[in-house]
Coordinates of C-alpha atoms in Angstrom, one line a residue:
M1 CA 8.1 46.0 -3.3
E2 CA 10.2 49.0 -2.1
I3 CA 12.0 49.2 1.0
F4 CA 15.1 50.1 2.6
M5 CA 17.3 47.4 3.1
N6 CA 21.0 46.5 4.7
L7 CA 22.2 43.7 2.7
I8 CA 25.3 41.8 3.4
P9 CA 26.4 38.7 1.4
K10 CA 29.5 36.6 3.0
E11 CA 30.1 33.0 4.2
D12 CA 27.5 31.5 1.4
K13 CA 24.8 33.6 3.1
I14 CA 23.1 36.9 2.9
Y15 CA 22.3 38.8 6.2
I16 CA 19.2 41.3 5.7
S17 CA 18.2 44.1 7.9
F18 CA 15.7 46.7 7.7
P19 CA 13.2 49.0 9.8
Y20 CA 10.6 47.0 11.4
D21 CA 7.4 45.9 9.0
P22 CA 5.2 43.2 9.4
E23 CA 4.6 43.0 5.7
V24 CA 7.9 42.7 4.7
I25 CA 8.5 40.1 7.3
Q26 CA 5.7 38.0 5.9
K27 CA 7.7 38.1 2.5
I28 CA 10.8 37.4 4.1
K29 CA 9.1 33.8 5.5
E30 CA 8.3 33.2 2.0
I31 CA 12.0 32.4 1.2
P32 CA 12.9 28.9 1.7
G33 CA 15.3 28.1 4.4
R34 CA 15.3 31.7 5.9
I35 CA 16.3 32.0 9.6
W36 CA 16.0 35.0 12.1
D37 CA 18.8 35.9 14.7
P38 CA 17.8 37.7 17.7
V39 CA 21.2 38.4 18.9
N40 CA 21.9 40.4 15.8
K41 CA 18.9 41.3 14.9
V42 CA 18.8 40.2 11.1
W43 CA 17.4 37.8 8.9
I44 CA 20.0 35.3 7.2
I45 CA 18.9 33.3 3.9
P46 CA 21.3 30.6 1.9
V47 CA 22.9 32.6 -1.3
Q48 CA 21.3 29.9 -2.9
N49 CA 17.6 30.9 -2.5
Y50 CA 18.6 34.7 -3.4
P51 CA 16.5 34.1 -6.7
Y52 CA 13.3 33.9 -4.3
F53 CA 14.7 37.1 -3.0
S54 CA 14.8 38.8 -5.9
T55 CA 11.6 38.0 -7.1
I56 CA 9.9 39.4 -4.2
F57 CA 12.1 42.6 -3.4
G58 CA 13.9 43.1 -7.1
E59 CA 18.1 42.9 -7.6
N60 CA 20.4 44.0 -5.8
D61 CA 23.6 44.0 -7.9
K62 CA 25.9 43.2 -5.0
C63 CA 24.2 39.8 -4.3
K64 CA 23.5 39.2 -7.6
I65 CA 27.0 38.9 -8.3
Y66 CA 28.0 37.3 -4.9
Y67 CA 25.0 34.6 -6.3
E68 CA 26.4 33.8 -9.8
E69 CA 30.0 33.3 -8.2
Y70 CA 28.6 31.1 -5.8
I71 CA 26.8 29.2 -8.9
R72 CA 30.1 29.0 -10.4
K73 CA 32.1 27.8 -7.0
E74 CA 29.6 25.1 -6.6
S75 CA 29.9 23.5 -10.0
S76 CA 33.7 23.5 -9.8
E77 CA 33.6 22.5 -6.2
L78 CA 31.6 19.5 -7.4
N79 CA 33.6 19.0 -10.0
N80 CA 36.7 18.6 -8.1
K81 CA 34.9 16.6 -5.7
I82 CA 34.6 13.7 -8.2
L83 CA 38.5 13.9 -9.7
E84 CA 39.3 13.7 -5.6
L85 CA 37.2 10.8 -5.2
E86 CA 38.3 9.0 -8.4
S87 CA 41.8 9.3 -7.6
K88 CA 41.1 7.6 -4.3
L89 CA 38.8 4.5 -5.7
E90 CA 41.8 2.4 -6.4
S91 CA 42.7 2.8 -2.8
F92 CA 39.3 1.2 -2.1
K93 CA 40.3 -2.0 -3.9
L94 CA 37.0 -2.4 -5.3
L95 CA 35.8 -5.9 -7.2
S96 CA 33.8 -4.0 -9.6
Q97 CA 34.3 -0.3 -10.8
P98 CA 31.2 2.1 -10.4
F99 CA 30.1 4.5 -13.5
K100 CA 30.8 7.7 -13.8
Y101 CA 27.5 8.9 -13.3
Q102 CA 27.4 7.1 -9.5
I103 CA 31.0 8.2 -8.7
E104 CA 29.3 11.5 -9.3
G105 CA 26.2 10.5 -7.2
S106 CA 28.7 9.5 -4.4
A107 CA 30.9 13.1 -5.0
F108 CA 27.3 14.9 -4.7
L109 CA 26.6 13.2 -1.5
L110 CA 30.0 14.4 -0.1
K111 CA 29.8 17.4 -1.3
N112 CA 26.4 18.4 -0.1
K113 CA 26.2 16.1 2.7
Q114 CA 22.4 16.6 4.0
V115 CA 21.1 14.8 0.0
V116 CA 18.4 12.8 -1.4
L117 CA 19.8 10.7 -4.2
N118 CA 17.0 10.5 -6.6
F119 CA 17.8 7.6 -8.8
D120 CA 15.7 5.5 -10.7
L121 CA 15.4 1.9 -10.2
G122 CA 18.1 -0.1 -11.0
T123 CA 20.7 2.5 -11.4
G124 CA 22.9 2.0 -8.6
K125 CA 21.7 4.3 -5.3
T126 CA 23.2 1.5 -3.2
I127 CA 26.7 1.9 -4.3
C128 CA 27.1 5.5 -5.0
A129 CA 26.2 5.2 -1.0
L130 CA 28.5 2.6 -0.3
V131 CA 31.5 4.6 -2.3
A132 CA 30.9 8.2 -0.5
S133 CA 30.4 6.4 3.2
L134 CA 33.6 4.2 2.8
A135 CA 35.5 7.7 2.1
L136 CA 34.1 9.1 5.2
V137 CA 35.4 6.0 6.6
K138 CA 38.9 6.1 4.9
E139 CA 39.5 9.6 6.5
D140 CA 40.0 8.5 10.3
G141 CA 38.9 4.5 10.3
K142 CA 36.5 5.1 13.5
S143 CA 33.4 6.8 11.6
K144 CA 30.4 5.0 12.5
I145 CA 27.9 4.7 9.6
L146 CA 23.9 3.9 10.5
V147 CA 21.9 2.5 7.3
I148 CA 18.1 1.9 8.1
T149 CA 16.5 0.2 5.4
P150 CA 13.3 -1.8 4.7
S151 CA 13.9 -5.4 6.7
S152 CA 13.4 -6.9 3.3
L153 CA 16.3 -4.9 2.2
K154 CA 19.1 -5.5 4.8
Q155 CA 20.1 -8.7 3.1
S156 CA 20.9 -6.8 -0.1
W157 CA 23.0 -4.2 1.3
I158 CA 25.3 -7.3 2.6
N159 CA 25.2 -8.8 -1.0
E160 CA 26.3 -5.5 -2.6
M161 CA 28.9 -4.8 0.1
E162 CA 30.5 -8.3 -0.6
K163 CA 29.9 -7.8 -4.6
F164 CA 31.9 -4.4 -4.4
F165 CA 33.9 -4.9 -1.6
G166 CA 34.9 -8.5 -1.0
K167 CA 33.9 -10.6 2.1
E168 CA 36.4 -9.5 4.0
F169 CA 34.8 -6.4 4.3
L170 CA 31.6 -7.6 6.2
S171 CA 33.9 -7.5 9.1
L172 CA 33.3 -3.8 9.4
V173 CA 29.7 -4.6 9.2
S174 CA 27.1 -5.3 12.2
V175 CA 23.2 -6.5 11.1
V176 CA 21.0 -5.7 13.9
K177 CA 18.8 -8.6 14.3
G178 CA 16.9 -11.3 16.7
E179 CA 15.8 -10.6 20.4
R180 CA 16.3 -7.7 22.2
K181 CA 19.1 -9.6 24.2
D182 CA 20.9 -10.4 20.7
R183 CA 20.5 -6.8 20.1
E184 CA 21.7 -5.3 22.8
K185 CA 24.9 -7.4 22.5
I186 CA 25.5 -6.4 18.7
Y187 CA 25.2 -2.8 20.0
F188 CA 27.8 -3.3 22.8
E189 CA 30.1 -5.0 20.1
F190 CA 29.3 -2.2 17.5
L191 CA 30.2 0.5 20.0
H192 CA 33.3 -0.5 21.4
R193 CA 35.1 -2.2 18.6
D194 CA 36.7 0.6 16.2
Y195 CA 36.8 -1.6 13.4
K196 CA 33.1 -1.8 13.4
N197 CA 31.9 1.0 11.1
Y198 CA 28.7 0.0 9.5
L199 CA 25.1 -0.7 11.0
I200 CA 22.4 -1.8 9.2
M201 CA 18.9 -1.9 10.7
N202 CA 15.2 -1.8 9.8
Y203 CA 12.8 0.8 10.4
E204 CA 10.7 -0.6 12.6
L205 CA 13.4 -0.9 15.4
V206 CA 14.0 2.8 15.4
R207 CA 11.1 3.4 17.7
N208 CA 11.5 0.8 19.8
S209 CA 12.6 2.0 23.0
M210 CA 15.5 0.1 24.0
D211 CA 17.1 0.6 20.3
F212 CA 16.6 4.2 20.3
E213 CA 17.9 5.0 23.4
F214 CA 21.3 3.5 22.0
L215 CA 20.5 5.1 18.8
K216 CA 20.2 8.8 20.1
D217 CA 23.3 8.4 21.9
V218 CA 25.6 7.9 19.1
D219 CA 27.4 10.7 17.2
W220 CA 26.8 9.5 13.7
K221 CA 28.7 10.3 11.0
C222 CA 26.3 9.6 8.4
V223 CA 22.9 8.6 8.4
V224 CA 21.8 6.6 5.3
L225 CA 18.2 6.0 4.9
D226 CA 17.4 3.6 2.2
E227 CA 13.9 3.7 0.3
V228 CA 13.7 7.0 2.3
S229 CA 9.9 7.6 1.2
R230 CA 9.4 5.1 4.3
I231 CA 9.4 8.4 6.3
K232 CA 7.0 10.0 3.6
N233 CA 4.3 11.2 6.8
F234 CA 6.1 13.5 9.3
R235 CA 3.9 12.8 11.6
T236 CA 4.2 8.7 12.3
Q237 CA 5.9 7.8 15.4
T238 CA 8.9 6.2 13.1
F239 CA 9.6 9.9 12.1
K240 CA 9.7 11.4 15.3
Y241 CA 12.1 9.1 16.8
M242 CA 14.1 9.4 13.8
S243 CA 14.2 13.4 14.3
F244 CA 16.5 12.8 17.7
L245 CA 19.2 11.3 15.7
R246 CA 22.5 13.3 15.3
A247 CA 24.6 13.0 12.1
Q248 CA 27.3 15.1 10.0
Y249 CA 25.6 13.6 6.9
R250 CA 22.0 12.4 6.3
W251 CA 21.8 10.7 3.0
G252 CA 18.3 9.4 1.2
L253 CA 18.0 6.9 -1.0
T254 CA 14.7 6.4 -3.3
G255 CA 13.7 5.7 -6.8
Y256 CA 10.5 8.0 -6.0
V257 CA 10.8 11.1 -3.9
L258 CA 6.6 11.6 -4.9
E259 CA 4.8 8.6 -4.6
N260 CA 1.5 10.5 -3.7
S261 CA 1.8 14.3 -2.9
L262 CA 4.2 16.9 -2.1
K263 CA 3.6 15.9 1.6
D264 CA 5.8 13.2 0.7
L265 CA 8.6 15.7 -0.5
Y266 CA 8.2 18.1 2.7
S267 CA 8.6 15.2 5.4
I268 CA 11.0 13.7 3.6
F269 CA 13.7 16.8 3.5
K270 CA 12.0 17.5 7.1
F271 CA 14.5 14.8 8.0
I272 CA 17.2 15.1 5.7
K273 CA 17.6 19.2 5.9
P274 CA 15.5 20.1 9.0
G275 CA 14.2 24.0 8.1
L276 CA 14.6 24.0 4.7
F277 CA 10.8 24.6 3.9
G278 CA 10.1 25.8 7.8
N279 CA 6.3 24.7 9.0
Y280 CA 3.9 22.8 7.1
G281 CA 1.2 24.6 7.1
G282 CA 3.4 27.6 5.2
F283 CA 4.7 25.1 2.9
K284 CA 1.0 24.0 2.1
E285 CA -0.1 27.6 1.6
K286 CA 3.1 28.4 -0.8
Y287 CA 2.8 25.3 -3.0
F288 CA -0.7 23.6 -2.6
I289 CA -4.0 24.3 -4.2
E290 CA -7.0 23.2 -2.6
T291 CA -10.6 22.9 -2.9
H292 CA -12.6 23.2 0.3
I293 CA -15.9 21.1 -0.1
S294 CA -19.2 21.2 1.8
T295 CA -21.7 19.3 1.4
P296 CA -25.6 19.7 2.1
T297 CA -25.8 17.0 5.0
G298 CA -22.7 19.5 6.7
K299 CA -19.8 17.3 5.8
H300 CA -16.3 19.6 5.2
W301 CA -13.3 18.5 3.9
T302 CA -10.4 19.6 1.8
E303 CA -9.0 18.0 -1.7
I304 CA -5.6 19.0 -3.3
E305 CA -6.5 20.4 -6.7
G306 CA -3.2 20.7 -7.5
Y307 CA 0.0 23.0 -7.2
K308 CA 1.6 26.3 -7.5
N309 CA 5.1 27.9 -7.4
I310 CA 6.6 24.3 -9.0
N311 CA 9.9 26.7 -10.2
E312 CA 10.5 27.7 -6.8
L313 CA 10.1 24.5 -5.2
K314 CA 12.5 22.9 -7.7
D315 CA 15.2 25.8 -7.3
A316 CA 14.8 25.1 -3.4
I317 CA 15.3 21.4 -3.7
K318 CA 18.4 21.6 -6.1
D319 CA 21.4 21.8 -3.8
N320 CA 19.9 18.8 -2.0
L321 CA 18.4 16.5 -4.8
I322 CA 20.5 14.8 -7.6
R323 CA 17.8 12.9 -10.1
K324 CA 19.4 10.5 -12.5
K325 CA 17.0 8.7 -14.9
R326 CA 17.5 4.9 -16.3
S327 CA 17.1 6.3 -20.1
E328 CA 19.9 9.2 -19.6
V329 CA 22.4 6.8 -17.8
L330 CA 21.9 3.1 -18.7
V331 CA 21.9 3.3 -22.4
D332 CA 23.0 0.1 -22.9
L333 CA 20.3 -1.4 -21.7
P334 CA 18.0 -3.9 -24.2
E335 CA 14.7 -3.1 -25.5
M336 CA 11.6 -3.5 -23.3
T337 CA 8.6 -4.6 -24.5
T338 CA 5.2 -4.3 -23.1
Q339 CA 2.0 -6.5 -23.7
N340 CA -0.8 -6.5 -22.5
Y341 CA -3.5 -9.3 -22.1
Y342 CA -7.0 -8.4 -22.2
V343 CA -8.6 -11.4 -20.5
G344 CA -12.8 -11.8 -20.7
M345 CA -14.7 -12.8 -17.7
S346 CA -17.2 -15.8 -17.2
A347 CA -20.9 -14.9 -16.7
E348 CA -21.0 -15.2 -13.4
Q349 CA -17.8 -13.4 -12.8
S350 CA -19.1 -10.7 -15.0
A351 CA -22.4 -10.7 -13.0
M352 CA -20.6 -10.4 -9.2
Y353 CA -18.4 -7.5 -10.8
S354 CA -21.4 -5.2 -12.2
K355 CA -23.0 -6.1 -8.5
I356 CA -19.7 -4.8 -6.8
E357 CA -19.4 -2.2 -9.1
N358 CA -22.7 -0.6 -8.7
E359 CA -22.0 -0.9 -4.7
V360 CA -18.9 1.1 -5.3
L361 CA -20.9 4.0 -7.1
D362 CA -23.7 4.0 -4.6
E363 CA -21.3 4.5 -1.7
L364 CA -19.5 7.1 -3.5
N365 CA -23.1 9.1 -4.1
R366 CA -23.7 8.9 -0.4
E367 CA -20.1 9.5 0.3
V368 CA -19.2 6.5 2.2
N369 CA -15.6 5.6 2.1
P370 CA -15.8 2.4 -0.5
L371 CA -12.7 1.2 0.3
A372 CA -13.8 -2.3 1.1
K373 CA -15.6 -2.4 -1.7
L374 CA -13.2 -1.5 -4.1
T375 CA -10.7 -4.0 -2.8
F376 CA -14.0 -6.9 -3.8
L377 CA -13.8 -5.0 -7.0
R378 CA -10.1 -5.7 -7.8
E379 CA -10.3 -9.0 -6.1
V380 CA -13.4 -10.3 -8.3
C381 CA -11.2 -9.4 -11.7
D382 CA -8.8 -11.8 -10.7
S383 CA -10.9 -14.7 -9.3
P384 CA -14.6 -14.9 -8.2
E385 CA -13.1 -17.9 -5.8
M386 CA -11.2 -14.6 -3.7
L387 CA -14.8 -13.7 -2.5
D388 CA -16.5 -16.7 -1.8
G389 CA -13.8 -19.6 -1.7
I390 CA -15.6 -22.0 -4.3
V391 CA -13.1 -23.6 -6.8
R392 CA -14.1 -22.7 -10.1
E393 CA -12.3 -21.3 -13.2
S394 CA -10.7 -17.9 -13.8
G395 CA -9.7 -16.7 -17.2
K396 CA -6.8 -15.2 -16.0
V397 CA -5.3 -18.5 -14.7
N398 CA -6.4 -20.1 -18.2
E399 CA -4.6 -17.2 -19.7
L400 CA -1.2 -17.4 -17.7
L401 CA -1.1 -21.5 -18.2
E402 CA -1.4 -20.7 -22.0
I403 CA 1.6 -18.3 -21.6
L404 CA 3.6 -20.2 -19.4
R405 CA 3.2 -23.6 -21.6
E406 CA 4.8 -21.2 -24.5
L407 CA 7.3 -20.0 -22.3
R408 CA 8.2 -23.5 -21.0
S409 CA 10.3 -24.6 -24.0
N410 CA 13.0 -21.8 -23.7
G411 CA 14.2 -22.6 -20.0
E412 CA 13.3 -19.2 -18.8
N413 CA 12.8 -18.3 -15.4
V414 CA 9.6 -16.0 -15.1
L415 CA 8.6 -13.9 -12.2
I416 CA 5.0 -13.4 -11.5
F417 CA 3.7 -10.7 -9.4
S418 CA 0.1 -10.2 -7.9
Q419 CA -0.9 -7.7 -4.8
F420 CA -3.4 -10.5 -3.4
V421 CA -2.2 -13.7 -1.4
K422 CA -5.1 -15.4 -1.6
F423 CA -4.7 -15.3 -5.8
I424 CA -0.9 -16.7 -5.2
R425 CA -2.5 -19.4 -3.5
I426 CA -5.1 -19.9 -6.1
V427 CA -2.3 -19.5 -8.9
E428 CA 0.1 -22.2 -7.4
R429 CA -2.6 -24.9 -6.7
E430 CA -3.6 -24.4 -10.6
L431 CA -0.3 -24.8 -12.3
I432 CA 1.0 -27.4 -9.6
K433 CA -2.2 -29.3 -10.6
N434 CA -1.3 -28.5 -14.6
G435 CA 2.1 -29.8 -14.0
F436 CA 4.0 -26.7 -13.2
T437 CA 6.0 -28.2 -10.4
N438 CA 9.5 -26.2 -10.5
L439 CA 7.5 -23.5 -8.8
I440 CA 8.4 -21.0 -6.3
T441 CA 6.1 -18.9 -4.2
I442 CA 7.0 -15.7 -1.9
T443 CA 4.9 -13.9 0.0
G444 CA 5.2 -11.6 3.3
E445 CA 4.0 -14.1 5.2
D446 CA 7.6 -15.6 4.9
S447 CA 10.5 -15.4 7.0
E448 CA 13.7 -12.9 6.0
A449 CA 15.9 -16.4 5.9
T450 CA 12.9 -18.5 4.1
K451 CA 12.8 -15.5 1.6
W452 CA 16.4 -15.4 0.7
T453 CA 16.5 -18.9 0.8
K454 CA 14.0 -19.3 -2.2
I455 CA 15.2 -16.0 -4.0
N456 CA 18.8 -17.7 -4.1
A457 CA 17.1 -20.6 -5.3
F458 CA 15.3 -18.8 -8.2
I459 CA 18.7 -16.9 -9.0
Q460 CA 20.4 -20.2 -9.6
G461 CA 18.6 -22.2 -11.0
K462 CA 16.9 -22.4 -14.7
N463 CA 13.0 -22.8 -15.6
I464 CA 11.7 -21.6 -12.5
I465 CA 8.6 -19.8 -11.8
C466 CA 8.6 -17.5 -9.0
I467 CA 5.0 -16.3 -8.0
C468 CA 5.1 -13.2 -5.6
S469 CA 3.6 -10.5 -4.0
D470 CA 5.1 -7.0 -3.5
T471 CA 7.3 -8.0 -1.2
M472 CA 9.4 -9.3 -4.1
A473 CA 9.6 -5.7 -5.4
Y474 CA 12.3 -4.1 -3.1
G475 CA 15.7 -4.6 -3.4
V476 CA 15.9 -8.0 -5.2
N477 CA 18.2 -8.0 -7.9
L478 CA 17.3 -10.4 -10.8
Q479 CA 18.7 -9.0 -13.8
E480 CA 21.2 -11.7 -14.3
N481 CA 18.9 -14.7 -14.5
C482 CA 15.3 -13.4 -15.3
S483 CA 13.8 -11.3 -18.1
I484 CA 10.3 -11.7 -18.1
V485 CA 7.6 -10.0 -15.7
I486 CA 4.0 -11.3 -15.6
N487 CA 1.6 -9.0 -13.8
L488 CA -1.5 -10.8 -12.9
D489 CA -2.9 -7.2 -11.5
L490 CA -1.8 -4.0 -11.3
P491 CA -1.1 -2.0 -8.0
W492 CA -2.5 1.7 -8.1
N493 CA 0.5 2.8 -6.9
P494 CA 2.7 3.6 -10.0
A495 CA 5.7 3.3 -8.3
K496 CA 4.9 -0.3 -7.1
L497 CA 4.4 -1.5 -10.8
E498 CA 8.1 0.5 -11.4
N499 CA 9.2 -1.6 -8.6
R500 CA 8.1 -4.9 -10.0
I501 CA 9.9 -4.3 -13.2
G502 CA 12.9 -2.9 -11.9
R503 CA 13.7 -6.4 -10.0
V504 CA 14.9 -7.6 -13.6
Y505 CA 15.2 -4.1 -15.9
R506 CA 18.5 -2.7 -14.4
Q507 CA 21.9 -2.5 -15.1
G508 CA 23.8 -5.8 -16.1
Q509 CA 20.4 -7.2 -18.0
K510 CA 21.6 -8.7 -21.1
K511 CA 18.7 -9.9 -22.7
K512 CA 15.3 -8.4 -23.7
V513 CA 12.8 -7.9 -21.4
F514 CA 9.2 -8.7 -21.8
V515 CA 6.5 -7.2 -19.5
I516 CA 2.9 -9.2 -19.7
N517 CA -0.1 -7.3 -18.1
L518 CA -3.1 -9.4 -17.5
M519 CA -6.5 -7.5 -17.1
S520 CA -10.0 -8.3 -17.2
E521 CA -11.2 -6.8 -20.0
G522 CA -14.0 -3.8 -19.7
T523 CA -13.1 -3.4 -16.3
V524 CA -11.7 -0.6 -13.9
E525 CA -8.2 -2.6 -14.4
E526 CA -8.0 -1.3 -18.3
R527 CA -8.6 2.0 -17.2
V528 CA -6.3 2.2 -14.0
Y529 CA -3.7 0.8 -16.6
D530 CA -4.4 4.1 -19.0
V531 CA -3.8 6.2 -16.1
L532 CA -0.6 4.6 -15.1
V533 CA 0.9 4.8 -18.0
G534 CA -0.8 7.3 -20.6
K535 CA -1.9 10.4 -18.3
K536 CA 1.6 11.4 -16.8
D537 CA 1.3 15.3 -14.5
L538 CA 2.9 18.2 -13.1
I539 CA 5.6 16.4 -10.8
K540 CA 7.2 16.4 -13.9
D541 CA 8.2 20.1 -13.2
I542 CA 9.8 19.3 -10.2
I543 CA 12.3 16.6 -10.8
G544 CA 12.3 16.1 -14.3
S545 CA 10.0 12.9 -14.6
D546 CA 6.6 12.2 -15.1
E547 CA 5.0 10.7 -12.5
V548 CA 1.0 9.4 -11.6
K549 CA 0.0 9.7 -7.8
E550 CA -2.0 7.0 -5.9
E551 CA -3.7 9.7 -4.5
H552 CA -5.3 10.4 -7.8
F553 CA -7.3 6.9 -7.4
Y554 CA -8.6 7.7 -3.9
N555 CA -10.1 11.2 -5.0
R556 CA -13.9 11.1 -5.0
E557 CA -14.7 12.4 -8.1
F558 CA -11.8 11.0 -9.9
L559 CA -12.5 7.8 -8.4
K560 CA -16.1 8.0 -9.7
K561 CA -15.7 8.7 -13.1
L562 CA -12.8 6.1 -13.5
I563 CA -15.6 3.2 -12.4
E564 CA -18.2 4.8 -14.6
H565 CA -15.8 4.4 -17.9
G566 CA -15.3 8.1 -18.2
E567 CA -12.1 10.0 -19.0
P568 CA -11.1 11.1 -15.6
N569 CA -9.4 14.7 -15.7
E570 CA -6.0 14.3 -13.9
A571 CA -6.7 15.4 -10.3

């Protein structure tokens, strides 16, 4: 595209002016991070996005040289930041030293300020954020750091702080909990005590009016969002409240930037680096391939068929996302073996499954949302008792009993997952009946205090069986006392499956890890496993890893083929 332009590269930006032309303006708007300066009547783009400009308008020698110098400077600055941080570590008086790649992660957070730390589970995201935030605190001693985390992970942050910095460090920390009057007291003390630097709270409290009024009036040095995918929907109330927080540094920690779709990525960066992608409509137009579907009955909807311009998207986030894969950094991790048990169903169970399967297909053909029936289909794979309450044998329970009898003599702790609390209760009853009394159950029904009492008993004990829901799949480190994970059923979200395994397969694990998956033979469970493990898709191009998205399983055609025993194509 040829047009006269005046380009001025300076201050890590490129200033662009040209005679008014609506077509050129539309093209400029395709460049991530572009802004319009109405006073000086120029467009401004970050120099790191020069490749987008050159793709649209062609190369400019002056800007190309400036861009290449910028890239060299950025690399040099990161190395300098790493060296600077390493020189400070001794003054931090750490009880345990971070690894080289963790120091790099901390340096990246400090250098780029608005960053997503996308490290695989078990690679030490928390210590990266702690070391980097402590560097900020050490600068003036008064910096205020806000850590927002799922409620179940607040204790994990305290544990990590004590592990790396010692008990004395906890005097710098306030944890928000209790009733309104308790929280008001915590906030007052935090705000009026210079020695209080860290405030830890859970996401749910952000949208509470009293808590929000306090949070929005503080000039935070840094806001850390643990499990940042919790804000993957920018239309929620929690996200809207979060947007009012003021902070020089914004860090998001996650093992999964993408759990479902690119909308997750857009939402996360809308908070971490506002303005990076512009409005959502433009983002969809640039990166989504959508199919518009109409039916004879007059229904209309849009389905995501795929994505485009992935390399441009990857370039857009490269300065604000650092990715580390477990296989790259944890080279000393022991072997992990996965074994699948295909469990036969009873005749009665099989008949119930077939009936529900036909009902799901019927609803899909009639364009009715089959989510309720899908839940029944998944439950009957575990046990028919889940549906009618009639006590009877379950193939999975019988298989589990045999596995546990073999493991009992080894004195090993065993971590068992199910996504259904009802099935956890059934398994608990049957294990006790069969003499497995050294048993702990943990579900979302437990209070945080009760949950952590049980977790500590599991960590400190031997030959203990822990049956739990996915509430245990986050923020609990069990690698020092457990190496066996049994999945009674598989979550349809691949991130949750990885989170389960990540409780034991992480830094510090010394034993060989065994993962056992129980699946009802000939059912949708088998085919879901094939998709979760074997059919990886295009997200690899964005962050350098394979990820299957949960949304696939709720795509109507994909789901229909999955249940009909076909080979579903990737959505």
